[in-house]
mmCIF file of C-alpha atoms in Angstrom:
data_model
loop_
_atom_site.group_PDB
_atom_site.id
_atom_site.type_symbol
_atom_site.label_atom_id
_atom_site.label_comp_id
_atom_site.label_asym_id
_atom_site.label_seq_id
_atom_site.Cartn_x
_atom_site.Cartn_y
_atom_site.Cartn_z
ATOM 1 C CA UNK B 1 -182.009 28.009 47.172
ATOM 2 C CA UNK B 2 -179.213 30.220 47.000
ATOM 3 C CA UNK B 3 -179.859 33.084 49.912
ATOM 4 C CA UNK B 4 -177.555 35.956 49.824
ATOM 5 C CA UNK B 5 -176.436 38.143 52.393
ATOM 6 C CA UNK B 6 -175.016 41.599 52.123
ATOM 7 C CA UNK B 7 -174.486 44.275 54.759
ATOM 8 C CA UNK B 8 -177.192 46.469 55.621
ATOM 9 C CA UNK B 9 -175.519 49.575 54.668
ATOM 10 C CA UNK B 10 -172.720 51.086 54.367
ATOM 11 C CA UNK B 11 -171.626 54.718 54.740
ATOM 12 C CA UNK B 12 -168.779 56.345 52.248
ATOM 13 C CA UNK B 13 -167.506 59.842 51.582
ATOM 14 C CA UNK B 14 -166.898 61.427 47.468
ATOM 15 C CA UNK B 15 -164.214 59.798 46.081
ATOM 16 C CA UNK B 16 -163.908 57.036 48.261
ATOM 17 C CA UNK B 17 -163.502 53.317 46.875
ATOM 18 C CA UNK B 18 -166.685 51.202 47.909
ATOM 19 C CA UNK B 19 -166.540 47.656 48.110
ATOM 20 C CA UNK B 20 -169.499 45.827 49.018
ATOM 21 C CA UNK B 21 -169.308 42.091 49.521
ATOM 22 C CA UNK B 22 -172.273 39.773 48.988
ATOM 23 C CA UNK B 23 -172.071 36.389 50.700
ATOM 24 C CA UNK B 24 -173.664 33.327 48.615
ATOM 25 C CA UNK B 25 -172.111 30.208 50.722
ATOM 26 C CA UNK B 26 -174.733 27.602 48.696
ATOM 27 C CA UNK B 27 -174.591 28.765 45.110
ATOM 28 C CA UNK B 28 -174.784 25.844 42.601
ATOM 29 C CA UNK B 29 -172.462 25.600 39.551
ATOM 30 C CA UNK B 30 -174.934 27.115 37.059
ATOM 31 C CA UNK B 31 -175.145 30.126 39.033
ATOM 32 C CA UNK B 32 -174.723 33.640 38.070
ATOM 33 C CA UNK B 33 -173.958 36.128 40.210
ATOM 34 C CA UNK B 34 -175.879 39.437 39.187
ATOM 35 C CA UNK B 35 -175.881 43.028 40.586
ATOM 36 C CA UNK B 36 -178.604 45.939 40.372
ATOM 37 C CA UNK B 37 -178.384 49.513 41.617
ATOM 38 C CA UNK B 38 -181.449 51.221 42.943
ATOM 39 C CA UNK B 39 -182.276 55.079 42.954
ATOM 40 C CA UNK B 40 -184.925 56.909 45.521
ATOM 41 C CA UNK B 41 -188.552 56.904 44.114
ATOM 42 C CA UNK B 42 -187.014 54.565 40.785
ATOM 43 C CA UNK B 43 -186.960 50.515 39.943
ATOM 44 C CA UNK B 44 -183.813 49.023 40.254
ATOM 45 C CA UNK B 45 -181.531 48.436 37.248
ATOM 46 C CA UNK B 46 -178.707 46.097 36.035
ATOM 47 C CA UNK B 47 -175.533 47.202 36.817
ATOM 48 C CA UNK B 48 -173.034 43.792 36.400
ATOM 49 C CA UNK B 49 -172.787 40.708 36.488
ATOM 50 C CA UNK B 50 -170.436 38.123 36.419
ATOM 51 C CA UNK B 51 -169.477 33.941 36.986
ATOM 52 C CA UNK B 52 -166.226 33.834 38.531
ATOM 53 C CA UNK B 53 -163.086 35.579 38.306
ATOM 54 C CA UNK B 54 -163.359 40.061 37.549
ATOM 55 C CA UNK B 55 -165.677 41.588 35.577
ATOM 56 C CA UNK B 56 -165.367 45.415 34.928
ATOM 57 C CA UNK B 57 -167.578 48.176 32.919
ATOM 58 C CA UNK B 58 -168.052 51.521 32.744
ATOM 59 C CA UNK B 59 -169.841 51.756 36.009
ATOM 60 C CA UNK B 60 -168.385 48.952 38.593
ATOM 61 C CA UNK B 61 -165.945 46.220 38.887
ATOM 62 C CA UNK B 62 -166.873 42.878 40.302
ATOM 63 C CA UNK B 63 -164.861 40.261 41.643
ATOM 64 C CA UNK B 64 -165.624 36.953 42.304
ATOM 65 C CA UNK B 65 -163.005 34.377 43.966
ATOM 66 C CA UNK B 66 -162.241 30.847 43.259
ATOM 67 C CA UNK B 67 -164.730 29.604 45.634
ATOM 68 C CA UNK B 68 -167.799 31.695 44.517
ATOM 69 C CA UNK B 69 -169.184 31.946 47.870
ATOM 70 C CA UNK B 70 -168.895 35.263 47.742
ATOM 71 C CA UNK B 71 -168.844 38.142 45.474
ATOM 72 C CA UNK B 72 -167.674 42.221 46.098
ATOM 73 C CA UNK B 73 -169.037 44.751 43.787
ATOM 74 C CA UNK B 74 -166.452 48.032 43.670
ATOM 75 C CA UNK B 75 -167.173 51.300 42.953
ATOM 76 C CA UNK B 76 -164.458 53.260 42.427
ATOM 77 C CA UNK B 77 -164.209 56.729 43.505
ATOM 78 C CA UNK B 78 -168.261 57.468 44.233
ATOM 79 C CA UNK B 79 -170.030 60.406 44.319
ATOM 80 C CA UNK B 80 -173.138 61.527 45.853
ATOM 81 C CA UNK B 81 -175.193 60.505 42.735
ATOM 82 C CA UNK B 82 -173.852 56.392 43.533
ATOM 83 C CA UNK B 83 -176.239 56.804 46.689
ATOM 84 C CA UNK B 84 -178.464 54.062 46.168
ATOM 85 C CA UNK B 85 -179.679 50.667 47.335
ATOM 86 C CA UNK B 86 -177.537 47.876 46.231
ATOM 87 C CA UNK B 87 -179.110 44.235 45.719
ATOM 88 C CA UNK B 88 -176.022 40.998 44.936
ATOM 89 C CA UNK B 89 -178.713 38.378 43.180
ATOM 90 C CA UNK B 90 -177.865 34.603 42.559
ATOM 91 C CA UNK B 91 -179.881 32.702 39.466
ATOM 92 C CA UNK B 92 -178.969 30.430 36.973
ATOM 93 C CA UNK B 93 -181.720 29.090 33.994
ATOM 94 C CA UNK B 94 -184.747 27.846 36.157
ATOM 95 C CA UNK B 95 -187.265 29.345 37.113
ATOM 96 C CA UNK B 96 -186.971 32.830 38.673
ATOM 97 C CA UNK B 97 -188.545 32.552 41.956
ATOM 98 C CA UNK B 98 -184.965 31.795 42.516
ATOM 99 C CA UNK B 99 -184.207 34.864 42.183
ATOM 100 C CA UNK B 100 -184.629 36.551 45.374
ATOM 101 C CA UNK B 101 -183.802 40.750 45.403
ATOM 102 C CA UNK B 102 -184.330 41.378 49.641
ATOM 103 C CA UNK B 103 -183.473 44.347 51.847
ATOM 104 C CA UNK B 104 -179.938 45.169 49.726
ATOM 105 C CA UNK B 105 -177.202 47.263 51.080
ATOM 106 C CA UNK B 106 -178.313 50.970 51.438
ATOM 107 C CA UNK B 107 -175.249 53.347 50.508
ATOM 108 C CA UNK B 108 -174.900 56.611 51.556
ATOM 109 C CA UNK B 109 -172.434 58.839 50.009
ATOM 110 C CA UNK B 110 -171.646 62.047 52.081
ATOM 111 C CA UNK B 111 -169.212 64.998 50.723
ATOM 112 C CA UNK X 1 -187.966 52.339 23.172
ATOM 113 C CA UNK X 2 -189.459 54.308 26.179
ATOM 114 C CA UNK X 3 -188.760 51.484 28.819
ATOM 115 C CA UNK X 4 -191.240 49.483 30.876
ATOM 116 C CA UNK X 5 -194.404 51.826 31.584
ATOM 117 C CA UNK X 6 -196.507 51.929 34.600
ATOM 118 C CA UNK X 7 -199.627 53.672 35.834
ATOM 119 C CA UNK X 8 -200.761 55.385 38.052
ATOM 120 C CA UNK X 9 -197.704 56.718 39.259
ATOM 121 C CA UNK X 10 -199.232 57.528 42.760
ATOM 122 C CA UNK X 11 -202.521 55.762 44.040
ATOM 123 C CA UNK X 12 -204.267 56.649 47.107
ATOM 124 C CA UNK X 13 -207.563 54.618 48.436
ATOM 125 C CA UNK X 14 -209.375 53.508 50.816
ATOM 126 C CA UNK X 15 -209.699 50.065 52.653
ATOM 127 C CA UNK X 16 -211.988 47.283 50.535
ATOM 128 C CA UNK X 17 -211.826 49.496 47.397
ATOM 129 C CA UNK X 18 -210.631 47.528 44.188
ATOM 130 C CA UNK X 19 -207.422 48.532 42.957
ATOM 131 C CA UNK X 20 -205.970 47.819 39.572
ATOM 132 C CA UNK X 21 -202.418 48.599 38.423
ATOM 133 C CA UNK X 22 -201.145 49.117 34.521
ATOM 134 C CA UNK X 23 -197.945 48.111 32.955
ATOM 135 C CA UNK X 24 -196.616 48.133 29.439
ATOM 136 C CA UNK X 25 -193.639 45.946 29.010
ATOM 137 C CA UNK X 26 -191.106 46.755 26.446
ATOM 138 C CA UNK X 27 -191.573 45.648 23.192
ATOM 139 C CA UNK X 28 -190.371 42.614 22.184
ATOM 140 C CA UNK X 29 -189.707 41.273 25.609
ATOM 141 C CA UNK X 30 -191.266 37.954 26.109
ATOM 142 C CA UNK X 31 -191.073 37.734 30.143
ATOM 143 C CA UNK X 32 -192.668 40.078 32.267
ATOM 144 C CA UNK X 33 -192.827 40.553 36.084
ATOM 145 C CA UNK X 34 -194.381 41.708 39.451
ATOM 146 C CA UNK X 35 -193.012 43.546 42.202
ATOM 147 C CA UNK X 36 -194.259 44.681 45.863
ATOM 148 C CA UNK X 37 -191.300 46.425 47.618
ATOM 149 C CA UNK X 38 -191.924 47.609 51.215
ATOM 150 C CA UNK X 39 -189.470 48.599 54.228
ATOM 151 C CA UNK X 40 -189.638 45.200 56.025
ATOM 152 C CA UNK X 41 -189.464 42.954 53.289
ATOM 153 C CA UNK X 42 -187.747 44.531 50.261
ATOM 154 C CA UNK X 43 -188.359 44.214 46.841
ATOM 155 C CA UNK X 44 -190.416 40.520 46.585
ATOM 156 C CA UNK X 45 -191.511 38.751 43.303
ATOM 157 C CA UNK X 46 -195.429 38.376 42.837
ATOM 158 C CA UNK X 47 -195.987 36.811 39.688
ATOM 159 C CA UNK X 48 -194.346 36.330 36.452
ATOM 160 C CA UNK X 49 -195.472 35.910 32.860
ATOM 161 C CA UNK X 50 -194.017 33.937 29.901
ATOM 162 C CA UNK X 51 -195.518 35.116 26.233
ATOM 163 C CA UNK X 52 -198.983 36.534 28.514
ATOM 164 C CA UNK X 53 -198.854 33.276 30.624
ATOM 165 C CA UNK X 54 -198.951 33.299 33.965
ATOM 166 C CA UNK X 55 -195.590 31.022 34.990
ATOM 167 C CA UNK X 56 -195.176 31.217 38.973
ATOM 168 C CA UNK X 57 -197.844 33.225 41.209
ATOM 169 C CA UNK X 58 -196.409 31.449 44.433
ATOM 170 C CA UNK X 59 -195.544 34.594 45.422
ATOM 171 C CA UNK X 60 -198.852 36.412 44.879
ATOM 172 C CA UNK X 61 -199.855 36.814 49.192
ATOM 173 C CA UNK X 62 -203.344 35.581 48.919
ATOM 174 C CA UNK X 63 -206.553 35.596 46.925
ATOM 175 C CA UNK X 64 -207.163 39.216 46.688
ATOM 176 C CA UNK X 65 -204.274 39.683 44.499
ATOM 177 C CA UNK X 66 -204.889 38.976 40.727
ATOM 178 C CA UNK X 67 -202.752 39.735 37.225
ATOM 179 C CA UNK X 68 -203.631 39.298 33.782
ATOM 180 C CA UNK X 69 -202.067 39.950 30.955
ATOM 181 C CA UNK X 70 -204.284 39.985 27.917
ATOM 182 C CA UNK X 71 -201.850 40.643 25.115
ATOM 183 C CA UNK X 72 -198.265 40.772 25.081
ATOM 184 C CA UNK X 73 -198.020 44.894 25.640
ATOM 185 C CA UNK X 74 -200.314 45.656 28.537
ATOM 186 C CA UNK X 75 -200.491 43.332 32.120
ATOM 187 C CA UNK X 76 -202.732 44.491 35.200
ATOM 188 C CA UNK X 77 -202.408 43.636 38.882
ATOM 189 C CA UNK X 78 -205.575 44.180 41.067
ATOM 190 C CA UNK X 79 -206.111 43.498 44.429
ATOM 191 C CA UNK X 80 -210.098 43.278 45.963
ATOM 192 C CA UNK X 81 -210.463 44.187 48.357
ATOM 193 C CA UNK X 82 -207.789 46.480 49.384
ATOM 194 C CA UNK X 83 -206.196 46.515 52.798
ATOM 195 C CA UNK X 84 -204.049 48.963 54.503
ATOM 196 C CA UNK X 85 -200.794 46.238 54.432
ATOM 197 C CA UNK X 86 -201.243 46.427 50.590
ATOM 198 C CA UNK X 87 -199.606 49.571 50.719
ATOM 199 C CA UNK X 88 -196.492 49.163 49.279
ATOM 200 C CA UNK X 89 -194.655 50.417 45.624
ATOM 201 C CA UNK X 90 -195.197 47.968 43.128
ATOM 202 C CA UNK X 91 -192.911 47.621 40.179
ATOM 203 C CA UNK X 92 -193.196 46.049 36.899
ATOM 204 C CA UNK X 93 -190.685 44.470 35.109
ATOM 205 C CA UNK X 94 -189.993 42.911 31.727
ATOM 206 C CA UNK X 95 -186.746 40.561 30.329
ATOM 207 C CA UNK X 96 -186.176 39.230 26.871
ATOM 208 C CA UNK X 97 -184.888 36.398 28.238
ATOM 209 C CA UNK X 98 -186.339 32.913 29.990
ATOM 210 C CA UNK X 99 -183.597 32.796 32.206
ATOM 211 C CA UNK X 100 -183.034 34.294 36.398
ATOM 212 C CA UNK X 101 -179.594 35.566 35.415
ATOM 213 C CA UNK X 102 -181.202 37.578 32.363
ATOM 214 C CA UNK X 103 -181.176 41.449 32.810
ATOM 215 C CA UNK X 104 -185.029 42.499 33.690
ATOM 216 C CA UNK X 105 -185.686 46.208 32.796
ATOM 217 C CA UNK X 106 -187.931 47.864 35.713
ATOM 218 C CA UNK X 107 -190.863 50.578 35.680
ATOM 219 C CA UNK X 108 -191.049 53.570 37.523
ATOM 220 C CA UNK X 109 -193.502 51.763 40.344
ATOM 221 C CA UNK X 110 -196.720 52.824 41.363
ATOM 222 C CA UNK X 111 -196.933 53.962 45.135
ATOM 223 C CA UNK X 112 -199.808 52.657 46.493
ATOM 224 C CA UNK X 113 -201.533 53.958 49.837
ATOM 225 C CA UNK X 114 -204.627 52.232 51.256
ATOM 226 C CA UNK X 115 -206.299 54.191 53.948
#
């Protein structure tokens, strides 16, 4: 099973780069490496994903090293409105008890 | 498509009461999922469905807790009797895809307080 770890939380101000790293040290080759954003009183929701290498969208960059056992999701220049609960997910095409969401890294955007 | 439904929003009841929660998945999405988040333990998978079959309940925490999902738009969790560690926010979630690295679309929740 693939755990991940990720801080706890992190504290940032507006307009500040955030980078939070996700630690995966046993993911398996078929593994994707999957991010999800969660909002006070909401259900998470997708934000990126990615296998190796840099992924970017509209919302977040993520960067993934040779390795893989690790990942950092980057949001550039946050605002108060990116204050949210952060969850770095490992699966691959089994079953998705795999899939394991945790405590995530609580960010707190101040002005 | 309006997203992943649940109801109630808010429940509030009393220890050994039955409880049952409602979710509509979207349309056209084959997988659909169970949620308890609390503060201790996060957001932890219950039970998942495949086409209205129940796949994996391993993570359903004991015999009080039930789902069903009768048709491919509506699924219910209930839990009899009720405790006051039940109390949690449950989410529902649906994916149109079979695998863990597929994008699952969540509900609202439903806050659930047991007195």
């Amino acid at each position: 099973l693939a755990k991940t770890t990720q801080p706890i939380s992190m504290d940032s101000y507006e307009g500040q780069e955030v980078n939070i790293t996700c630690s995966h040290n046993n993911i398996a080759t078929n593994d994707y490496i999957t991010w999800y954003q969660q909002f006070p009183s909401q259900g998470p929701r997708f934000i990126i994903q990615g296998y190796k290498t840099k992924v970017t969208n509209e919302v977040a960059s993520l960067f993934i090293p040779a390795d893989r056992k690790s990942s950092t999701l980057s949001l550039p220049r946050v605002s108060l409105s990116d204050t949210a609960v952060y969850y770095c997910l490992v699966g691959d095409n089994t079953g998705f008890q795999k899939l394991v969401f945790g405590t995530g890294t609580r960010l707190l955007v101040s002005p | 498509d309006a997203g992943v439904i649940q109801s109630p929003r808010h429940e509030v009841t009393e220890m050994g009461q039955e409880v049952t929660l409602r979710c509509k998945p979207i349309s056209g999405h084959d997988y659909l999922f169970w949620y308890r988040q609390t503060m201790m333990r996060g957001l932890e998978l219950l039970i998942y469905f495949n086409n209205n079959v129940p796949i994996d309940d391993s993570g359903m925490p004991e015999d009080r807790f039930s789902a069903k999902m009768p048709n491919a738009s509506f699924s219910t969790l209930k839990i009899q009797p009720s405790e006051p560690r039940d109390s949690a926010v449950y989410f529902c979630a649906s994916s149109p895809g079979g695998n863990s690295y597929n994008e699952q679309f969540f509900g609202p929740g439903t806050r659930l307080t047991v007195l």
